[in-house]
Amino acid sequence: MKNLILYSLMLSALAAGLCSCDSLLGPSPDGELRLRFSRVLSAMTRSAEEIPDTNDFILNVTDSKGKTLYSGKYGASPESLLVSPGSYTVSVRSSDFTRPAFSAPVYGDEQVVVVASAKVTAVTLNCTLRNCGVRLKIAENFLTSCPGASLHLKDKSGSLMYAYSEKRTAYFLPGDISLLMSGSDGDKTLTTRTLEAREILTLSISAPSASSSAGGLKIEVDTARTWISENFIIGGPDGSGSGGGSKEDALSVADARASAGAEDVWVTGYIVGGNLTSSGMKTTGPFTSKTNIVIGPRSSTTDRSSCLSVQLDQGEIRDELNLVDNPDNLGCRVYLRGDIVDAYYGIPGIKNLSEFELR
């Protein structure tokens, strides 16, 4: 009888363990979510600030209930996320921005996508400027007319003092932005403007001329210098086959993979490996082959089906790019100029390199 009771207890424990395992594993993921930027460009803007490396963008993926599936740098994210069928919110931003700051453009995108069972859902991220900015052009006569005054730009989250010699753009969250003058009589609001995301406003500040009968300051909105959305777009139309004529218009790895036959074009990506064979590649050092490298869409890429193979002919380019002599190149962003071929070591590749640039 004791043996029977002991046997029953063992079966109960085993069943509980199996149920526990099932709860840990959860439902089998049967959809795949893949992310990429439409095209990584470094100069699709008139602003003086440098567009940040998309590898450092902050990526967040949440399900319809708000549960976070991934939160961290885009460059460190998985190449694909296996998820249950349903809707997901994908958002990226170049940095966190909560208060006014100089030289702080924030680029990003947010999309809601639906992942179907047993399907690959590809999300193309088209990043634009998410905040707005103001630049002041302060005339000499203002400096002489109001020597003790100071100018401030303010929104609901904070303010910035705009020095007379300041040349940078002040960035704000979209909304009402006020220009204030502070002096011995306290603060005076000179003007308030409502700006949308992607708008940069230039205000010319000057004192009235001697012949003018009007009092106070003269404020002009320089509409010729009010940059709008298309001046701040990172990315371009997919599948157009255009681009690649310069480093600033370099093809992404994904675009280059679809552009076999293109000659003398620029391509950009991240060096993710080397030691190519017909069926594999090495993604960690040490490396032994100087004749090739592999570039991917992000520095964490390990799936060669997402990559481009690169032939390194003997010469300066091989000397500078091969991972045997330059192991620190692994993970670096690179711009390459050459011909795109259907296959080199079994995947689309680049041959006949004529120029390169590491960043």
Short mmCIF file of C-alpha atoms in Angstrom, two decimals:
data_model
loop_
_atom_site.label_atom_id
_atom_site.label_comp_id
_atom_site.label_asym_id
_atom_site.label_seq_id
_atom_site.Cartn_x
_atom_site.Cartn_y
_atom_site.Cartn_z
CA MET A 1 0.00 0.00 0.00
CA LYS A 2 2.86 2.35 0.88
CA ASN A 3 4.46 1.64 -2.49
CA LEU A 4 1.22 2.45 -4.25
CA ILE A 5 0.90 5.79 -2.43
CA LEU A 6 4.53 6.63 -3.21
CA TYR A 7 4.03 5.76 -6.88
CA SER A 8 0.93 8.00 -7.03
CA LEU A 9 2.86 10.90 -5.50
CA MET A 10 5.64 10.47 -8.07
CA LEU A 11 3.15 10.56 -10.95
CA SER A 12 1.55 13.70 -9.53
CA ALA A 13 4.93 15.40 -9.23
CA LEU A 14 5.84 14.41 -12.79
CA ALA A 15 2.55 15.77 -14.12
CA ALA A 16 3.04 19.00 -12.21
CA GLY A 17 6.52 19.29 -13.64
CA LEU A 18 5.24 18.80 -17.16
CA CYS A 19 2.61 21.47 -16.66
CA SER A 20 5.23 23.78 -15.23
CA CYS A 21 7.44 23.25 -18.28
CA ASP A 22 4.55 24.00 -20.59
CA SER A 23 3.86 27.23 -18.76
CA LEU A 24 7.49 28.24 -19.06
CA LEU A 25 7.68 27.51 -22.75
CA GLY A 26 4.35 29.12 -23.55
CA PRO A 27 2.71 28.83 -26.95
CA SER A 28 5.06 28.07 -29.81
CA PRO A 29 5.96 31.29 -31.68
CA ASP A 30 4.90 30.91 -35.27
CA GLY A 31 5.46 34.32 -36.84
CA GLU A 32 8.67 36.17 -37.65
CA LEU A 33 9.23 39.92 -37.29
CA ARG A 34 12.18 41.43 -39.20
CA LEU A 35 13.25 45.08 -38.99
CA ARG A 36 15.44 47.27 -41.16
CA PHE A 37 15.99 50.92 -42.01
CA SER A 38 14.87 51.93 -45.49
CA ARG A 39 18.33 53.28 -46.25
CA VAL A 40 21.07 54.42 -43.92
CA LEU A 41 22.23 57.84 -45.03
CA SER A 42 24.60 60.28 -43.41
CA ALA A 43 23.65 63.52 -45.15
CA MET A 44 19.97 63.83 -46.02
CA THR A 45 19.58 67.05 -44.06
CA ARG A 46 20.42 70.71 -44.27
CA SER A 47 21.11 70.92 -40.55
CA ALA A 48 24.68 71.13 -39.31
CA GLU A 49 24.24 68.34 -36.78
CA GLU A 50 25.40 64.87 -37.80
CA ILE A 51 22.74 62.20 -38.12
CA PRO A 52 23.54 59.51 -35.53
CA ASP A 53 24.51 55.97 -36.42
CA THR A 54 21.34 53.88 -36.68
CA ASN A 55 23.19 51.09 -34.89
CA ASP A 56 22.85 53.23 -31.75
CA PHE A 57 19.14 53.98 -32.17
CA ILE A 58 16.91 52.87 -29.27
CA LEU A 59 14.50 50.15 -30.40
CA ASN A 60 11.33 49.10 -28.59
CA VAL A 61 8.98 46.30 -29.62
CA THR A 62 5.78 45.73 -27.62
CA ASP A 63 2.76 43.49 -28.09
CA SER A 64 -0.89 44.57 -28.10
CA LYS A 65 -1.03 44.29 -24.29
CA GLY A 66 1.95 46.56 -23.80
CA LYS A 67 4.39 43.78 -22.92
CA THR A 68 7.94 44.60 -24.01
CA LEU A 69 9.55 42.03 -26.30
CA TYR A 70 12.74 44.02 -26.87
CA SER A 71 14.13 47.28 -25.55
CA GLY A 72 17.68 48.35 -26.31
CA LYS A 73 20.04 49.39 -29.06
CA TYR A 74 18.99 48.52 -32.60
CA GLY A 75 22.48 47.21 -33.36
CA ALA A 76 22.23 44.69 -30.53
CA SER A 77 18.72 43.47 -31.39
CA PRO A 78 18.06 40.03 -32.90
CA GLU A 79 17.91 39.86 -36.68
CA SER A 80 14.39 38.48 -36.33
CA LEU A 81 11.91 38.09 -33.49
CA LEU A 82 9.78 34.95 -33.28
CA VAL A 83 6.38 36.00 -32.01
CA SER A 84 2.81 34.77 -31.75
CA PRO A 85 0.35 36.02 -34.35
CA GLY A 86 -0.99 39.47 -33.46
CA SER A 87 -0.28 43.17 -33.61
CA TYR A 88 2.96 44.76 -32.40
CA THR A 89 4.21 48.30 -31.98
CA VAL A 90 7.71 48.95 -33.27
CA SER A 91 9.40 52.24 -32.42
CA VAL A 92 12.92 53.58 -32.83
CA ARG A 93 14.50 56.88 -31.79
CA SER A 94 18.01 58.18 -32.04
CA SER A 95 18.08 59.35 -28.42
CA ASP A 96 15.91 60.24 -25.45
CA PHE A 97 14.71 63.84 -25.48
CA THR A 98 12.62 65.40 -22.70
CA ARG A 99 13.90 68.98 -22.35
CA PRO A 100 15.15 71.73 -24.69
CA ALA A 101 18.77 71.29 -25.79
CA PHE A 102 21.18 72.65 -28.37
CA SER A 103 22.30 70.45 -31.27
CA ALA A 104 19.98 67.63 -30.24
CA PRO A 105 17.91 66.48 -33.23
CA VAL A 106 15.96 63.30 -32.54
CA TYR A 107 15.12 60.98 -35.44
CA GLY A 108 12.70 58.09 -35.22
CA ASP A 109 9.68 56.17 -36.40
CA GLU A 110 6.78 54.24 -34.90
CA GLN A 111 4.61 51.66 -36.64
CA VAL A 112 1.94 49.16 -35.68
CA VAL A 113 2.31 45.92 -37.64
CA VAL A 114 0.37 42.67 -37.78
CA VAL A 115 2.26 39.38 -37.76
CA ALA A 116 0.47 36.43 -39.33
CA SER A 117 0.92 32.77 -38.47
CA ALA A 118 3.88 31.10 -40.19
CA LYS A 119 4.70 34.31 -42.07
CA VAL A 120 7.66 36.70 -42.16
CA THR A 121 6.60 40.30 -41.55
CA ALA A 122 9.22 42.80 -42.69
CA VAL A 123 9.11 46.28 -41.18
CA THR A 124 10.86 49.12 -43.00
CA LEU A 125 11.73 51.97 -40.65
CA ASN A 126 11.52 55.41 -42.28
CA CYS A 127 12.98 57.80 -39.75
CA THR A 128 12.24 61.51 -39.70
CA LEU A 129 12.96 64.33 -37.29
CA ARG A 130 10.68 63.94 -34.25
CA ASN A 131 11.39 67.23 -32.53
CA CYS A 132 11.55 70.81 -33.85
CA GLY A 133 14.05 73.63 -33.64
CA VAL A 134 14.61 77.37 -33.50
CA ARG A 135 17.56 79.46 -34.61
CA LEU A 136 17.99 83.15 -33.82
CA LYS A 137 19.73 85.67 -36.07
CA ILE A 138 20.56 88.58 -33.81
CA ALA A 139 21.40 91.86 -35.53
CA GLU A 140 24.18 94.17 -34.39
CA ASN A 141 21.75 97.01 -33.64
CA PHE A 142 19.99 94.80 -31.08
CA LEU A 143 23.26 94.28 -29.23
CA THR A 144 23.83 98.04 -28.96
CA SER A 145 20.19 98.89 -28.20
CA CYS A 146 19.75 96.24 -25.46
CA PRO A 147 23.23 95.61 -24.02
CA GLY A 148 21.95 94.36 -20.66
CA ALA A 149 19.23 92.09 -21.97
CA SER A 150 19.34 88.34 -22.52
CA LEU A 151 17.21 86.15 -24.78
CA HIS A 152 15.61 82.86 -23.80
CA LEU A 153 13.65 80.25 -25.73
CA LYS A 154 11.09 78.38 -23.69
CA ASP A 155 8.54 75.58 -24.01
CA LYS A 156 6.47 73.76 -21.40
CA SER A 157 9.37 71.48 -20.42
CA GLY A 158 12.12 74.07 -19.92
CA SER A 159 14.11 76.93 -21.39
CA LEU A 160 17.46 77.78 -22.96
CA MET A 161 19.40 81.02 -22.88
CA TYR A 162 20.35 82.00 -26.43
CA ALA A 163 23.67 83.83 -26.32
CA TYR A 164 24.27 86.59 -28.86
CA SER A 165 27.13 84.59 -30.36
CA GLU A 166 25.17 81.31 -30.46
CA LYS A 167 25.09 79.59 -33.87
CA ARG A 168 23.55 76.25 -32.94
CA THR A 169 19.93 75.21 -33.36
CA ALA A 170 17.88 74.90 -30.17
CA TYR A 171 15.63 71.83 -30.22
CA PHE A 172 12.26 71.46 -28.51
CA LEU A 173 9.33 69.10 -28.26
CA PRO A 174 6.64 70.02 -30.81
CA GLY A 175 4.23 72.67 -29.53
CA ASP A 176 4.31 76.29 -28.42
CA ILE A 177 7.76 77.88 -28.18
CA SER A 178 8.21 81.39 -26.80
CA LEU A 179 11.00 83.91 -27.21
CA LEU A 180 11.58 85.86 -23.99
CA MET A 181 13.77 88.87 -23.22
CA SER A 182 15.06 89.20 -19.68
CA GLY A 183 16.24 92.52 -18.31
CA SER A 184 16.03 94.80 -15.32
CA ASP A 185 12.26 94.93 -15.70
CA GLY A 186 11.91 91.13 -15.60
CA ASP A 187 10.90 88.73 -18.36
CA LYS A 188 8.94 89.85 -21.41
CA THR A 189 7.48 87.48 -23.99
CA LEU A 190 8.35 88.81 -27.44
CA THR A 191 6.61 86.17 -29.55
CA THR A 192 5.24 82.64 -29.42
CA ARG A 193 5.22 80.21 -32.34
CA THR A 194 3.66 76.75 -32.65
CA LEU A 195 5.97 74.28 -34.38
CA GLU A 196 5.31 70.79 -35.63
CA ALA A 197 7.80 67.94 -35.64
CA ARG A 198 10.35 68.28 -38.47
CA GLU A 199 10.12 72.09 -38.59
CA ILE A 200 13.06 74.41 -38.00
CA LEU A 201 12.25 78.08 -37.56
CA THR A 202 14.70 80.96 -38.01
CA LEU A 203 13.85 84.22 -36.24
CA SER A 204 15.69 87.44 -37.10
CA ILE A 205 15.93 89.75 -34.10
CA SER A 206 16.77 93.42 -34.53
CA ALA A 207 16.06 96.80 -32.95
CA PRO A 208 13.93 99.33 -34.86
CA SER A 209 15.80 101.69 -37.15
CA ALA A 210 16.30 105.32 -36.18
CA SER A 211 13.76 106.43 -38.80
CA SER A 212 11.09 104.07 -37.55
CA SER A 213 8.33 105.51 -35.41
CA ALA A 214 7.46 102.11 -33.99
CA GLY A 215 8.77 101.14 -30.61
CA GLY A 216 10.11 97.83 -29.40
CA LEU A 217 11.91 95.10 -31.31
CA LYS A 218 11.49 93.93 -34.85
CA ILE A 219 10.97 90.15 -35.30
CA GLU A 220 10.86 88.53 -38.70
CA VAL A 221 10.07 84.94 -39.55
CA ASP A 222 12.58 83.87 -42.18
CA THR A 223 10.37 81.51 -44.16
CA ALA A 224 13.16 80.85 -46.65
CA ARG A 225 15.06 79.14 -43.87
CA THR A 226 12.14 77.26 -42.34
CA TRP A 227 13.09 73.69 -43.13
CA ILE A 228 10.29 71.22 -43.47
CA SER A 229 9.92 67.45 -43.34
CA GLU A 230 11.65 66.41 -46.52
CA ASN A 231 14.85 68.09 -45.44
CA PHE A 232 15.16 65.79 -42.44
CA ILE A 233 14.20 62.37 -43.79
CA ILE A 234 16.55 59.46 -43.16
CA GLY A 235 15.83 56.82 -45.77
CA GLY A 236 14.26 56.63 -49.17
CA PRO A 237 11.80 54.65 -51.23
CA ASP A 238 12.48 50.94 -51.24
CA GLY A 239 12.81 48.93 -54.37
CA SER A 240 13.49 51.96 -56.49
CA GLY A 241 16.88 50.73 -57.61
CA SER A 242 18.21 54.27 -57.22
CA GLY A 243 21.03 55.43 -55.01
CA GLY A 244 24.62 54.44 -54.61
CA GLY A 245 26.11 57.27 -56.60
CA SER A 246 27.88 58.71 -53.56
CA LYS A 247 28.68 57.88 -49.95
CA GLU A 248 25.83 60.17 -48.91
CA ASP A 249 23.43 58.10 -51.03
CA ALA A 250 25.00 54.71 -50.34
CA LEU A 251 22.85 51.61 -50.75
CA SER A 252 22.00 49.67 -47.61
CA VAL A 253 22.96 46.01 -47.45
CA ALA A 254 19.36 45.01 -48.15
CA ASP A 255 19.11 47.31 -51.17
CA ALA A 256 22.48 46.13 -52.49
CA ARG A 257 21.44 42.47 -52.22
CA ALA A 258 18.58 43.30 -54.59
CA SER A 259 20.81 45.27 -56.99
CA ALA A 260 22.99 42.57 -58.56
CA GLY A 261 24.67 43.86 -61.70
CA ALA A 262 25.05 47.45 -60.47
CA GLU A 263 28.55 48.74 -61.12
CA ASP A 264 30.69 51.36 -59.41
CA VAL A 265 28.18 52.05 -56.61
CA TRP A 266 28.56 52.86 -52.93
CA VAL A 267 27.24 50.42 -50.33
CA THR A 268 27.25 50.81 -46.55
CA GLY A 269 26.96 48.28 -43.75
CA TYR A 270 28.79 46.86 -40.74
CA ILE A 271 31.73 44.48 -40.84
CA VAL A 272 30.34 41.37 -39.14
CA GLY A 273 32.72 38.58 -40.14
CA GLY A 274 35.12 36.95 -42.53
CA ASN A 275 36.74 33.57 -43.34
CA LEU A 276 34.01 32.91 -45.90
CA THR A 277 33.29 29.44 -47.22
CA SER A 278 30.59 28.30 -49.63
CA SER A 279 28.27 27.58 -46.72
CA GLY A 280 29.47 29.58 -43.73
CA MET A 281 31.38 32.48 -42.26
CA LYS A 282 33.17 33.31 -39.05
CA THR A 283 31.79 36.09 -36.85
CA THR A 284 34.36 36.07 -34.03
CA GLY A 285 38.14 36.30 -34.07
CA PRO A 286 40.80 35.33 -34.59
CA PHE A 287 40.51 35.34 -38.38
CA THR A 288 42.85 33.65 -40.85
CA SER A 289 41.74 34.88 -44.29
CA LYS A 290 42.74 38.29 -45.65
CA THR A 291 40.88 37.90 -48.94
CA ASN A 292 37.31 38.58 -47.80
CA ILE A 293 35.02 40.13 -45.24
CA VAL A 294 31.27 40.09 -44.67
CA ILE A 295 29.09 43.17 -44.10
CA GLY A 296 25.64 43.11 -42.55
CA PRO A 297 22.77 45.55 -41.93
CA ARG A 298 23.73 45.89 -38.25
CA SER A 299 26.78 45.12 -36.17
CA SER A 300 25.08 42.17 -34.42
CA THR A 301 24.13 40.35 -37.64
CA THR A 302 25.16 36.69 -37.72
CA ASP A 303 22.82 35.31 -40.39
CA ARG A 304 24.77 35.27 -43.67
CA SER A 305 21.52 35.25 -45.65
CA SER A 306 21.12 38.90 -44.59
CA CYS A 307 24.68 39.87 -45.54
CA LEU A 308 26.95 40.78 -48.43
CA SER A 309 30.25 39.05 -49.10
CA VAL A 310 33.15 41.33 -50.01
CA GLN A 311 36.17 40.37 -52.08
CA LEU A 312 39.40 42.04 -50.96
CA ASP A 313 41.87 42.20 -53.82
CA GLN A 314 45.53 42.55 -53.03
CA GLY A 315 46.51 46.13 -52.25
CA GLU A 316 45.76 49.00 -49.89
CA ILE A 317 42.07 48.18 -49.45
CA ARG A 318 42.86 44.63 -48.35
CA ASP A 319 45.60 45.92 -46.06
CA GLU A 320 43.19 48.30 -44.32
CA LEU A 321 40.03 46.15 -44.18
CA ASN A 322 41.07 42.53 -43.63
CA LEU A 323 40.27 41.20 -40.17
CA VAL A 324 43.54 39.30 -39.74
CA ASP A 325 45.59 42.49 -39.50
CA ASN A 326 42.73 44.74 -38.35
CA PRO A 327 40.62 42.82 -35.80
CA ASP A 328 39.23 46.08 -34.40
CA ASN A 329 37.37 46.60 -37.69
CA LEU A 330 34.85 43.98 -36.59
CA GLY A 331 31.57 45.77 -35.87
CA CYS A 332 32.65 49.01 -37.57
CA ARG A 333 30.55 50.78 -40.16
CA VAL A 334 32.12 50.79 -43.61
CA TYR A 335 31.39 52.43 -46.96
CA LEU A 336 32.51 50.49 -50.03
CA ARG A 337 32.56 51.42 -53.71
CA GLY A 338 32.50 48.57 -56.20
CA ASP A 339 30.44 46.21 -58.35
CA ILE A 340 27.55 44.15 -56.95
CA VAL A 341 27.51 40.52 -58.09
CA ASP A 342 24.89 37.78 -57.87
CA ALA A 343 27.05 35.53 -55.75
CA TYR A 344 30.44 35.44 -54.08
CA TYR A 345 30.84 32.47 -51.75
CA GLY A 346 27.17 31.63 -52.20
CA ILE A 347 25.59 34.99 -51.31
CA PRO A 348 25.30 38.35 -53.09
CA GLY A 349 28.57 40.22 -52.88
CA ILE A 350 30.78 43.14 -53.84
CA LYS A 351 33.85 42.85 -56.05
CA ASN A 352 36.32 45.22 -57.72
CA LEU A 353 36.51 47.67 -54.82
CA SER A 354 37.92 51.05 -55.76
CA GLU A 355 37.28 53.11 -52.60
CA PHE A 356 36.32 52.64 -48.97
CA GLU A 357 35.77 54.59 -45.79
CA LEU A 358 35.60 53.31 -42.21
CA ARG A 359 33.50 55.21 -39.68
#
